[in-house]
Amino acid sequence: MTFSPVPDKPALEGLESKWDGTWSAAGTYRFDRENAERSRVFSIDTPPPTASGSLHIGHVFSYTHTDVMARFQRMRGKDVFYPLGWDDNGLPTERRVQNYYGVRCDPTLPYDPDFVPPFSGGEGKSVKAADQKPISRRNFIELCETLTIEDEKQFEDLYRRIGLSVDWNHSYRTISDESLRTSQLAFLRNLHRGEAYQALAPTLWDVTFRTAVAQAELEDKEQPGAYHRLSFHRPDGGTIEIETTRPELLPACVALVAHPDDERYREYVGTTVTSPVFGVEVPVLAHHLAQKDKGAGIAMVCTFGDLTDVIWWRELDLPNRTIIGTDGRVLPEAPSAITSEQGIAAYAELAGKTVFSAKKQVVELLTASGDLIGEPKPITHPVKFFEKGDRPLEIVSTRQWYISNGAKDPALSEALLERGAELNWHPDFMRVRYDNWVGGLSGDWLISRQRFFGVPFPLWYPVSADGETDFDSPIVPSEDQLPVDPSSDPAPGYDESQRGVPGGFVGELDVMDTWATSSLTPQLAGGWERDPKLWALTAPFSLRPQGQDIIRTWLFSTVLRSQLEDGRSPWSDAAISGFIVDPDRKKMSKSKGNVVTPADILERHGSDAVRYWAASSRLGTDAAFDPQNPTQMKIGRRLAIKILNASKFILGFEAAPDARVTEALDISMLATLRRIVADATDALEAYDHARALETTETFFWTFCDDYLELVKERAYSGDTAAQSSAVAALRHALDVLLRLFAPVVPFATEEVWSWWHEGSVHTASWPTPEELDAVASGEPATLVATSQALTRIRRAKTDAKVSQKTGVRRAVITAPAAELAALRSVEADLRAVGRIAEIHFTEGEELAVSDIVVDNEEATA
RNA sequence: GGGCCUGUAGCUCAGUUGGUUAGAGCGCCACGUUUACACCGUGGAUGUCGGGGGUUCGAGUCCCUCCGGGCCCA
């Protein structure tokens, strides 16, 4: 049996690449599906990082939390299924591919198998949209796959470097054919069960990206605006004045609403008024959502100015007079309600204008007609934006696909709340955010996006003989035909030549929301409907780790899909990490420019140190990180170095093969460690890795500073039972400590393990209190009392300003009876560590060391 | 406006069902080159537990209220 020799100068440098290579070659973290048993499987539904996004320090933070748990469970004998996927399906990838290759996706084009992109590496500078070469969706996806492979390599390097114990054989990519198939299959199942449906409805619309946006992607932004006061005309010649921030929607006005309790307007409810300039007669109605104290207290309802307009339109059964198109400009055709010559002429001036210009124009028209009262009053108010967009959302009427999410189905909503209640949340209070989200949903999940890149809906529509597309009778493929691209593949039962012709078919051009794919990560990783044996082993998963910011999106949508498909929660536990904040407690984000990239941090401090920093933060708690002053990483680095040095020292003592732990101090130290093992295990079982680490670390420093110093002399003292006891206890403790530290400090512990053990510490068994029973029958109190006595001896020497190795002729130790007995039992060790010739013990109330006589000098304490 | 989190030493944070004199690390000060470790060791000082009120024999901890910070939702 040969082990790696203990180096003269152990160092952290180089451990990362050395051990990553060894672990890869040995398959240390491989999921052994042949021997795995469902009852022993610990499966992790890891967040797939956006590979085309930029790396930042937050990436190592939460992933380390997960890895600590994976390593703990693996050492406990679990069959750990720990895959990592890549999310390369979404806007960031799309934009990057457009710029890099100078192309854009046009799903109406056919696939070109011999396509070569016009550029390669057009990084940074974007090619003007007009100059981008249009290519088919399939070609576009192929380019995405090519480019993201490079990005994924970088991420994988990072994650290997920080020592994630991922099984890299189980990676997946959200744009792979397999992911497309899974997404489409899950959608077809939703469709067949009636959970997916299409509807023509007012839709939140981003005019820049020209796509519909879901509730989960909304963001309120404070925007400047202005209340314009304008008068509607009553039949009796009087006026009602309203205030609006969006006068440009006046031609889309369908009613005025006031609160039913508002006495100012009560007499007008039920009457009609005529809109200024456009001359359209609209009813005055009452609704409780009208705010008496907002503006004039009576509002103009337009189709559609905001979400309240949508509610009024729906609940008050109003007509649709949409005037804004999907390009954000005023539609060419005036609503049919505008019939007056003046109104038609006014509308003609607006047609084709942007919202901004239309507003100016309407204000001019109102001023000319005398219906604008006073000057517009500037205000700031919250306006809805797409979280990735920079222009306010419009609301337009379009045909969209939805998946029911409980917003309109109390039974489903109830089931989703039950799933949330069954989940073990770490920390528990995160559950409330889920409950609030489920309870606050106001509409079903809009999953169609008018983008080009993404998972296409597996749908076609028949075209009638007279050329009309029949959206109500979608043509669906069979499950075994998946994946399909309806813009390249003909509809089942049709020939490609029938595309877009009367009596033929058209393909659905929309793609799915990326969350529609991301909500299926357990299915993607676990081989749902692809590898039934793997799925049976892994699902439902044990753990979903993720950030607190995406509970409403990723966590919720994954629960939803699992509920719809399997009627169960996708996991048993959810671990929610906080995020990284800068020293001013600002969230780290690209837009704030305070992002710290991990490469040089890892280079400077080493992976174990960075992991220590991450593992010191509890789940759900934000961690402050100051790159100028990375205190926690320095401490982590010091710990890792200490592990190497202390281990080298301990392993340097001669060990008798039959050594037994006999000395009181040794037994007490191991009894303390026994308690540490129990506490650390409890903490990890409760997902409190920070506490487990702190517990272990505190013991380790006491172990080094006090115990090791106390037994040093004895361990050198030649071939005696006492010497053997010290060495046996040291080795026993080291063995346990390395295993306790292994999840957090995998490199240094593995290095030390290799000096005296075969195999990996990461597949060794997690320590148990029971394994220490035979050697730890004593009382932890002995070590505590001895440490206290040692501190007092040291203090006396420090007060005397002499070296700690200075000899002492005599000292008196006073202590209560119980402690005194303990201290007498370790007298030899105390004398050795303090170089004390003679110790006198006396009983007293408090532990004290006094009457110390230092060699050649006198000092008392 | 609503929900959740949070405020403890100069800094970063522990503090369990309420229970002696509120802790750790860093930083700071002093000392020390001891047969692993100067990427070191030893020792020391450091508090209006955000403010106010209440419950209690007893409150950092429970309740009310106010103030500050953060996240999410309106």
mmCIF file of N, CA and C (backbone and C1' of nucleotides) in Angstrom, chain A residues 9 215 429 432 436 552 585-586 618 631 635 637-638 641-642 645-646 649 691 694 701 705 709 713 716 791 794-795 798 803-805, chain B residues 3-5 12-16 21 25-26 30-44 69-74:
data_model
loop_
_atom_site.group_PDB
_atom_site.id
_atom_site.type_symbol
_atom_site.label_atom_id
_atom_site.label_comp_id
_atom_site.label_asym_id
_atom_site.label_seq_id
_atom_site.Cartn_x
_atom_site.Cartn_y
_atom_site.Cartn_z
ATOM 1 N N LYS A 9 6.600 21.168 2.387
ATOM 2 C CA LYS A 9 5.876 22.447 2.505
ATOM 3 C C LYS A 9 4.528 22.296 1.818
ATOM 4 N N GLN A 215 -47.037 37.881 -16.906
ATOM 5 C CA GLN A 215 -47.123 38.606 -15.633
ATOM 6 C C GLN A 215 -45.808 38.524 -14.846
ATOM 7 N N PHE A 429 -39.351 30.674 5.826
ATOM 8 C CA PHE A 429 -40.168 31.848 5.510
ATOM 9 C C PHE A 429 -40.290 32.113 4.010
ATOM 10 N N VAL A 432 -43.758 31.734 2.139
ATOM 11 C CA VAL A 432 -44.750 32.805 2.064
ATOM 12 C C VAL A 432 -44.718 33.497 0.700
ATOM 13 N N ASN A 436 -47.923 33.865 -1.613
ATOM 14 C CA ASN A 436 -48.388 35.178 -2.065
ATOM 15 C C ASN A 436 -48.518 35.222 -3.578
ATOM 16 N N ARG A 552 -41.144 33.177 -7.941
ATOM 17 C CA ARG A 552 -42.404 33.362 -8.670
ATOM 18 C C ARG A 552 -42.314 32.832 -10.101
ATOM 19 N N ARG A 585 -24.558 47.300 0.346
ATOM 20 C CA ARG A 585 -25.738 46.440 0.399
ATOM 21 C C ARG A 585 -26.615 46.565 -0.845
ATOM 22 N N LYS A 586 -25.997 46.910 -1.936
ATOM 23 C CA LYS A 586 -26.728 46.938 -3.203
ATOM 24 C C LYS A 586 -26.550 45.590 -3.891
ATOM 25 N N ARG A 618 -25.673 31.645 5.603
ATOM 26 C CA ARG A 618 -26.815 30.744 5.683
ATOM 27 C C ARG A 618 -27.701 30.903 4.450
ATOM 28 N N THR A 631 -12.521 39.543 3.627
ATOM 29 C CA THR A 631 -12.149 38.979 4.919
ATOM 30 C C THR A 631 -12.443 37.487 5.025
ATOM 31 N N ILE A 635 -9.931 34.246 5.716
ATOM 32 C CA ILE A 635 -10.094 33.322 6.840
ATOM 33 C C ILE A 635 -10.191 31.886 6.328
ATOM 34 N N ARG A 637 -8.955 30.743 3.590
ATOM 35 C CA ARG A 637 -7.650 30.336 3.103
ATOM 36 C C ARG A 637 -6.755 29.912 4.275
ATOM 37 N N ARG A 638 -6.841 30.692 5.339
ATOM 38 C CA ARG A 638 -6.047 30.377 6.513
ATOM 39 C C ARG A 638 -6.445 29.016 7.079
ATOM 40 N N ILE A 641 -5.046 26.202 4.858
ATOM 41 C CA ILE A 641 -3.601 26.042 5.091
ATOM 42 C C ILE A 641 -3.357 25.357 6.431
ATOM 43 N N LYS A 642 -4.160 25.754 7.413
ATOM 44 C CA LYS A 642 -4.010 25.167 8.743
ATOM 45 C C LYS A 642 -4.302 23.663 8.704
ATOM 46 N N ASN A 645 -1.180 22.004 7.342
ATOM 47 C CA ASN A 645 -0.041 22.016 8.256
ATOM 48 C C ASN A 645 -0.272 21.148 9.487
ATOM 49 N N ALA A 646 -1.447 21.273 10.072
ATOM 50 C CA ALA A 646 -1.733 20.484 11.270
ATOM 51 C C ALA A 646 -1.703 18.998 10.928
ATOM 52 N N PHE A 649 1.798 17.740 10.576
ATOM 53 C CA PHE A 649 2.391 17.619 11.909
ATOM 54 C C PHE A 649 1.930 16.335 12.605
ATOM 55 N N ARG A 691 -23.836 26.732 10.093
ATOM 56 C CA ARG A 691 -23.692 26.326 11.482
ATOM 57 C C ARG A 691 -22.806 25.095 11.608
ATOM 58 N N GLU A 694 -19.279 26.301 11.236
ATOM 59 C CA GLU A 694 -18.818 27.065 12.385
ATOM 60 C C GLU A 694 -18.510 26.147 13.569
ATOM 61 N N TRP A 701 -9.990 24.828 15.799
ATOM 62 C CA TRP A 701 -8.994 25.779 16.302
ATOM 63 C C TRP A 701 -8.628 25.462 17.746
ATOM 64 N N ASP A 705 -4.912 24.777 18.799
ATOM 65 C CA ASP A 705 -4.257 25.727 19.694
ATOM 66 C C ASP A 705 -4.058 25.180 21.101
ATOM 67 N N GLU A 709 -1.144 21.484 21.371
ATOM 68 C CA GLU A 709 -0.042 22.030 22.165
ATOM 69 C C GLU A 709 0.131 21.232 23.455
ATOM 70 N N GLU A 713 4.325 17.395 23.563
ATOM 71 C CA GLU A 713 5.484 16.825 24.260
ATOM 72 C C GLU A 713 5.307 15.321 24.445
ATOM 73 N N TYR A 716 5.840 13.221 21.444
ATOM 74 C CA TYR A 716 7.249 13.044 21.077
ATOM 75 C C TYR A 716 7.976 12.099 22.014
ATOM 76 N N THR A 791 -4.842 28.694 29.285
ATOM 77 C CA THR A 791 -4.938 30.125 28.979
ATOM 78 C C THR A 791 -4.374 30.964 30.127
ATOM 79 N N ARG A 794 -0.633 30.830 30.143
ATOM 80 C CA ARG A 794 -0.109 31.674 29.060
ATOM 81 C C ARG A 794 -0.196 33.152 29.423
ATOM 82 N N ARG A 795 -1.330 33.519 30.026
ATOM 83 C CA ARG A 795 -1.524 34.919 30.376
ATOM 84 C C ARG A 795 -0.443 35.377 31.357
ATOM 85 N N THR A 798 2.582 36.000 29.407
ATOM 86 C CA THR A 798 2.449 37.226 28.614
ATOM 87 C C THR A 798 2.589 38.449 29.518
ATOM 88 N N SER A 803 8.766 34.708 26.885
ATOM 89 C CA SER A 803 8.359 33.744 25.868
ATOM 90 C C SER A 803 7.533 32.624 26.491
ATOM 91 N N GLN A 804 6.638 32.062 25.691
ATOM 92 C CA GLN A 804 5.793 30.981 26.211
ATOM 93 C C GLN A 804 6.615 29.752 26.569
ATOM 94 N N LYS A 805 7.784 29.647 26.015
ATOM 95 C CA LYS A 805 8.571 28.441 26.306
ATOM 96 C C LYS A 805 9.444 28.603 27.561
ATOM 97 P P G B 3 -49.383 43.754 5.797
ATOM 98 O "O5'" G B 3 -48.516 42.658 5.049
ATOM 99 C "C5'" G B 3 -49.111 41.426 4.638
ATOM 100 C "C4'" G B 3 -48.129 40.615 3.860
ATOM 101 C "C3'" G B 3 -46.812 40.334 4.558
ATOM 102 O "O3'" G B 3 -46.914 39.292 5.510
ATOM 103 C "C1'" G B 3 -46.383 41.018 2.343
ATOM 104 P P C B 4 -46.002 39.328 6.828
ATOM 105 O "O5'" C B 4 -44.561 38.940 6.285
ATOM 106 C "C5'" C B 4 -44.332 37.660 5.710
ATOM 107 C "C4'" C B 4 -43.000 37.637 5.021
ATOM 108 C "C3'" C B 4 -41.804 38.013 5.876
ATOM 109 O "O3'" C B 4 -41.390 36.969 6.741
ATOM 110 C "C1'" C B 4 -41.645 39.115 3.806
ATOM 111 P P C B 5 -40.706 37.349 8.139
ATOM 112 O "O5'" C B 5 -39.265 37.854 7.692
ATOM 113 C "C5'" C B 5 -38.353 36.953 7.082
ATOM 114 C "C4'" C B 5 -37.174 37.700 6.521
ATOM 115 C "C3'" C B 5 -36.330 38.469 7.527
ATOM 116 O "O3'" C B 5 -35.469 37.631 8.264
ATOM 117 C "C1'" C B 5 -36.698 39.813 5.630
ATOM 118 P P U B 12 -20.702 45.659 7.926
ATOM 119 O "O5'" U B 12 -20.331 44.114 7.910
ATOM 120 C "C5'" U B 12 -19.733 43.524 6.757
ATOM 121 C "C4'" U B 12 -19.531 42.054 6.998
ATOM 122 C "C3'" U B 12 -20.748 41.311 7.526
ATOM 123 O "O3'" U B 12 -21.657 40.981 6.497
ATOM 124 C "C1'" U B 12 -18.844 40.700 8.788
ATOM 125 P P C B 13 -23.163 40.695 6.862
ATOM 126 O "O5'" C B 13 -22.936 39.740 8.109
ATOM 127 C "C5'" C B 13 -23.911 38.936 8.618
ATOM 128 C "C4'" C B 13 -23.232 37.939 9.535
ATOM 129 C "C3'" C B 13 -24.131 37.350 10.611
ATOM 130 O "O3'" C B 13 -24.938 36.322 10.063
ATOM 131 C "C1'" C B 13 -22.031 37.902 11.549
ATOM 132 P P A B 14 -26.267 35.884 10.786
ATOM 133 O "O5'" A B 14 -25.666 34.784 11.756
ATOM 134 C "C5'" A B 14 -25.803 34.938 13.122
ATOM 135 C "C4'" A B 14 -25.113 33.816 13.819
ATOM 136 C "C3'" A B 14 -25.901 33.303 15.026
ATOM 137 O "O3'" A B 14 -26.774 32.265 14.673
ATOM 138 C "C1'" A B 14 -23.752 33.950 15.719
ATOM 139 P P G B 15 -28.314 32.375 14.987
ATOM 140 O "O5'" G B 15 -28.331 32.615 16.558
ATOM 141 C "C5'" G B 15 -27.865 31.609 17.445
ATOM 142 C "C4'" G B 15 -27.695 32.171 18.819
ATOM 143 C "C3'" G B 15 -28.929 32.831 19.424
ATOM 144 O "O3'" G B 15 -29.842 31.887 19.933
ATOM 145 C "C1'" G B 15 -27.064 34.224 19.775
ATOM 146 P P U B 16 -31.334 32.372 20.223
ATOM 147 O "O5'" U B 16 -32.213 31.050 20.184
ATOM 148 C "C5'" U B 16 -32.660 30.533 18.926
ATOM 149 C "C4'" U B 16 -33.117 29.113 19.117
ATOM 150 C "C3'" U B 16 -33.866 28.851 20.412
ATOM 151 O "O3'" U B 16 -34.911 27.915 20.193
ATOM 152 C "C1'" U B 16 -31.928 27.520 20.348
ATOM 153 P P U B 21 -26.334 38.347 35.481
ATOM 154 O "O5'" U B 21 -25.026 38.708 34.636
ATOM 155 C "C5'" U B 21 -24.776 40.077 34.328
ATOM 156 C "C4'" U B 21 -23.458 40.198 33.609
ATOM 157 C "C3'" U B 21 -23.345 39.406 32.293
ATOM 158 O "O3'" U B 21 -22.680 40.206 31.348
ATOM 159 C "C1'" U B 21 -21.540 38.869 33.727
ATOM 160 P P G B 25 -12.251 34.494 18.303
ATOM 161 O "O5'" G B 25 -12.219 34.843 16.758
ATOM 162 C "C5'" G B 25 -12.062 33.812 15.787
ATOM 163 C "C4'" G B 25 -12.333 34.370 14.417
ATOM 164 C "C3'" G B 25 -11.517 35.605 14.048
ATOM 165 O "O3'" G B 25 -10.230 35.272 13.589
ATOM 166 C "C1'" G B 25 -13.786 35.991 13.535
ATOM 167 P P C B 26 -9.033 36.280 13.800
ATOM 168 O "O5'" C B 26 -9.435 37.470 12.821
ATOM 169 C "C5'" C B 26 -9.418 37.292 11.412
ATOM 170 C "C4'" C B 26 -9.995 38.517 10.728
ATOM 171 C "C3'" C B 26 -9.267 39.824 11.008
ATOM 172 O "O3'" C B 26 -8.121 39.984 10.189
ATOM 173 C "C1'" C B 26 -11.593 40.151 11.246
ATOM 174 P P A B 30 1.277 48.515 20.183
ATOM 175 O "O5'" A B 30 1.493 47.443 21.339
ATOM 176 C "C5'" A B 30 1.634 47.866 22.690
ATOM 177 C "C4'" A B 30 1.683 46.664 23.596
ATOM 178 C "C3'" A B 30 2.781 45.639 23.283
ATOM 179 O "O3'" A B 30 4.042 46.035 23.776
ATOM 180 C "C1'" A B 30 0.731 44.521 23.637
ATOM 181 P P C B 31 5.337 45.518 23.003
ATOM 182 O "O5'" C B 31 5.369 43.964 23.340
ATOM 183 C "C5'" C B 31 5.555 43.537 24.682
ATOM 184 C "C4'" C B 31 5.278 42.064 24.792
ATOM 185 C "C3'" C B 31 6.168 41.138 23.971
ATOM 186 O "O3'" C B 31 7.446 40.956 24.567
ATOM 187 C "C1'" C B 31 3.938 40.439 23.772
ATOM 188 P P G B 32 8.676 40.697 23.635
ATOM 189 O "O5'" G B 32 8.403 39.249 23.055
ATOM 190 C "C5'" G B 32 8.470 38.136 23.926
ATOM 191 C "C4'" G B 32 7.954 36.910 23.233
ATOM 192 C "C3'" G B 32 8.760 36.420 22.035
ATOM 193 O "O3'" G B 32 9.919 35.742 22.423
ATOM 194 C "C1'" G B 32 6.446 36.277 21.575
ATOM 195 P P U B 33 11.172 35.760 21.535
ATOM 196 O "O5'" U B 33 10.782 34.680 20.425
ATOM 197 C "C5'" U B 33 10.548 35.058 19.077
ATOM 198 C "C4'" U B 33 10.272 33.820 18.281
ATOM 199 C "C3'" U B 33 11.524 32.951 18.113
ATOM 200 O "O3'" U B 33 11.546 31.912 19.117
ATOM 201 C "C1'" U B 33 10.701 33.616 15.986
ATOM 202 P P U B 34 11.526 30.328 18.756
ATOM 203 O "O5'" U B 34 10.780 29.728 19.982
ATOM 204 C "C5'" U B 34 11.389 28.645 20.721
ATOM 205 C "C4'" U B 34 10.363 27.591 20.961
ATOM 206 C "C3'" U B 34 9.895 26.811 19.716
ATOM 207 O "O3'" U B 34 10.359 25.486 19.839
ATOM 208 C "C1'" U B 34 8.073 27.493 21.117
ATOM 209 P P U B 35 11.040 24.815 18.793
ATOM 210 O "O5'" U B 35 9.917 24.202 17.812
ATOM 211 C "C5'" U B 35 10.131 23.972 16.425
ATOM 212 C "C4'" U B 35 10.365 22.518 16.101
ATOM 213 C "C3'" U B 35 9.199 21.555 16.348
ATOM 214 O "O3'" U B 35 8.297 21.479 15.273
ATOM 215 C "C1'" U B 35 11.152 20.621 17.179
ATOM 216 P P A B 36 7.786 22.599 14.469
ATOM 217 O "O5'" A B 36 6.526 21.921 13.743
ATOM 218 C "C5'" A B 36 6.719 21.043 12.656
ATOM 219 C "C4'" A B 36 5.695 21.383 11.603
ATOM 220 C "C3'" A B 36 5.477 22.887 11.420
ATOM 221 O "O3'" A B 36 6.394 23.388 10.462
ATOM 222 C "C1'" A B 36 3.401 21.825 11.783
ATOM 223 P P C B 37 6.972 24.817 10.640
ATOM 224 O "O5'" C B 37 5.758 25.728 10.212
ATOM 225 C "C5'" C B 37 5.238 25.669 8.877
ATOM 226 C "C4'" C B 37 3.909 26.360 8.862
ATOM 227 C "C3'" C B 37 3.925 27.786 9.396
ATOM 228 O "O3'" C B 37 4.303 28.701 8.379
ATOM 229 C "C1'" C B 37 2.091 26.603 10.320
ATOM 230 P P A B 38 5.615 29.521 8.483
ATOM 231 O "O5'" A B 38 5.172 31.012 8.788
ATOM 232 C "C5'" A B 38 4.027 31.586 8.136
ATOM 233 C "C4'" A B 38 4.050 33.072 8.340
ATOM 234 C "C3'" A B 38 5.196 33.811 7.682
ATOM 235 O "O3'" A B 38 4.682 34.967 7.034
ATOM 236 C "C1'" A B 38 5.079 34.377 9.961
ATOM 237 P P C B 39 4.129 34.804 5.553
ATOM 238 O "O5'" C B 39 2.617 34.337 5.815
ATOM 239 C "C5'" C B 39 1.578 35.270 6.052
ATOM 240 C "C4'" C B 39 0.281 34.501 6.129
ATOM 241 C "C3'" C B 39 0.381 33.313 7.076
ATOM 242 O "O3'" C B 39 -0.757 33.230 7.880
ATOM 243 C "C1'" C B 39 -0.126 32.569 4.862
ATOM 244 P P C B 40 -1.289 33.621 9.059
ATOM 245 O "O5'" C B 40 -0.442 32.866 10.188
ATOM 246 C "C5'" C B 40 -0.252 31.470 10.154
ATOM 247 C "C4'" C B 40 0.626 31.070 11.305
ATOM 248 C "C3'" C B 40 0.109 31.424 12.688
ATOM 249 O "O3'" C B 40 -0.897 30.535 13.115
ATOM 250 C "C1'" C B 40 2.383 31.978 12.568
ATOM 251 P P G B 41 -2.003 31.067 14.086
ATOM 252 O "O5'" G B 41 -1.249 31.076 15.485
ATOM 253 C "C5'" G B 41 -0.691 29.877 15.984
ATOM 254 C "C4'" G B 41 0.125 30.170 17.198
ATOM 255 C "C3'" G B 41 -0.604 30.916 18.305
ATOM 256 O "O3'" G B 41 -1.426 30.065 19.065
ATOM 257 C "C1'" G B 41 1.513 31.881 17.970
ATOM 258 P P U B 42 -2.720 30.638 19.762
ATOM 259 O "O5'" U B 42 -2.123 31.484 20.963
ATOM 260 C "C5'" U B 42 -1.399 30.827 21.989
ATOM 261 C "C4'" U B 42 -0.928 31.833 22.999
ATOM 262 C "C3'" U B 42 -1.998 32.778 23.517
ATOM 263 O "O3'" U B 42 -2.797 32.186 24.516
ATOM 264 C "C1'" U B 42 -0.084 34.024 22.944
ATOM 265 P P G B 43 -4.330 32.606 24.620
ATOM 266 O "O5'" G B 43 -4.258 34.078 25.212
ATOM 267 C "C5'" G B 43 -3.859 34.268 26.555
ATOM 268 C "C4'" G B 43 -3.527 35.705 26.793
ATOM 269 C "C3'" G B 43 -4.675 36.699 26.648
ATOM 270 O "O3'" G B 43 -5.529 36.695 27.778
ATOM 271 C "C1'" G B 43 -2.762 37.550 25.589
ATOM 272 P P G B 44 -7.020 37.213 27.669
ATOM 273 O "O5'" G B 44 -6.850 38.780 27.436
ATOM 274 C "C5'" G B 44 -6.300 39.602 28.465
ATOM 275 C "C4'" G B 44 -6.174 41.019 27.979
ATOM 276 C "C3'" G B 44 -7.474 41.680 27.561
ATOM 277 O "O3'" G B 44 -8.164 42.196 28.685
ATOM 278 C "C1'" G B 44 -5.822 42.088 25.909
ATOM 279 P P G B 69 -33.872 54.336 4.620
ATOM 280 O "O5'" G B 69 -33.186 52.907 4.509
ATOM 281 C "C5'" G B 69 -31.772 52.790 4.440
ATOM 282 C "C4'" G B 69 -31.377 51.345 4.399
ATOM 283 C "C3'" G B 69 -32.023 50.517 3.292
ATOM 284 O "O3'" G B 69 -31.416 50.717 2.037
ATOM 285 C "C1'" G B 69 -32.134 49.323 5.322
ATOM 286 P P G B 70 -32.340 50.634 0.704
ATOM 287 O "O5'" G B 70 -32.580 49.071 0.545
ATOM 288 C "C5'" G B 70 -31.472 48.214 0.321
ATOM 289 C "C4'" G B 70 -31.892 46.786 0.452
ATOM 290 C "C3'" G B 70 -32.975 46.316 -0.505
ATOM 291 O "O3'" G B 70 -32.478 46.084 -1.806
ATOM 292 C "C1'" G B 70 -33.409 45.476 1.660
ATOM 293 P P C B 71 -33.430 46.326 -3.071
ATOM 294 O "O5'" C B 71 -34.316 45.005 -3.078
ATOM 295 C "C5'" C B 71 -33.703 43.747 -3.296
ATOM 296 C "C4'" C B 71 -34.680 42.649 -2.998
ATOM 297 C "C3'" C B 71 -35.991 42.689 -3.774
ATOM 298 O "O3'" C B 71 -35.860 42.198 -5.095
ATOM 299 C "C1'" C B 71 -36.458 42.271 -1.506
ATOM 300 P P C B 72 -36.798 42.831 -6.241
ATOM 301 O "O5'" C B 72 -38.221 42.199 -5.903
ATOM 302 C "C5'" C B 72 -38.428 40.800 -6.028
ATOM 303 C "C4'" C B 72 -39.743 40.414 -5.413
ATOM 304 C "C3'" C B 72 -40.989 41.045 -6.009
ATOM 305 O "O3'" C B 72 -41.378 40.455 -7.236
ATOM 306 C "C1'" C B 72 -41.151 41.107 -3.666
ATOM 307 P P C B 73 -42.139 41.341 -8.328
ATOM 308 O "O5'" C B 73 -43.561 41.594 -7.659
ATOM 309 C "C5'" C B 73 -44.447 40.515 -7.465
ATOM 310 C "C4'" C B 73 -45.615 40.928 -6.609
ATOM 311 C "C3'" C B 73 -46.530 41.998 -7.183
ATOM 312 O "O3'" C B 73 -47.416 41.476 -8.168
ATOM 313 C "C1'" C B 73 -46.109 42.466 -4.913
ATOM 314 P P A B 74 -48.104 42.495 -9.199
ATOM 315 O "O5'" A B 74 -49.212 43.167 -8.286
ATOM 316 C "C5'" A B 74 -49.802 44.370 -8.713
ATOM 317 C "C4'" A B 74 -50.587 44.958 -7.576
ATOM 318 C "C3'" A B 74 -51.146 46.341 -7.889
ATOM 319 O "O3'" A B 74 -52.422 46.239 -8.499
ATOM 320 C "C1'" A B 74 -49.930 46.404 -5.849
#
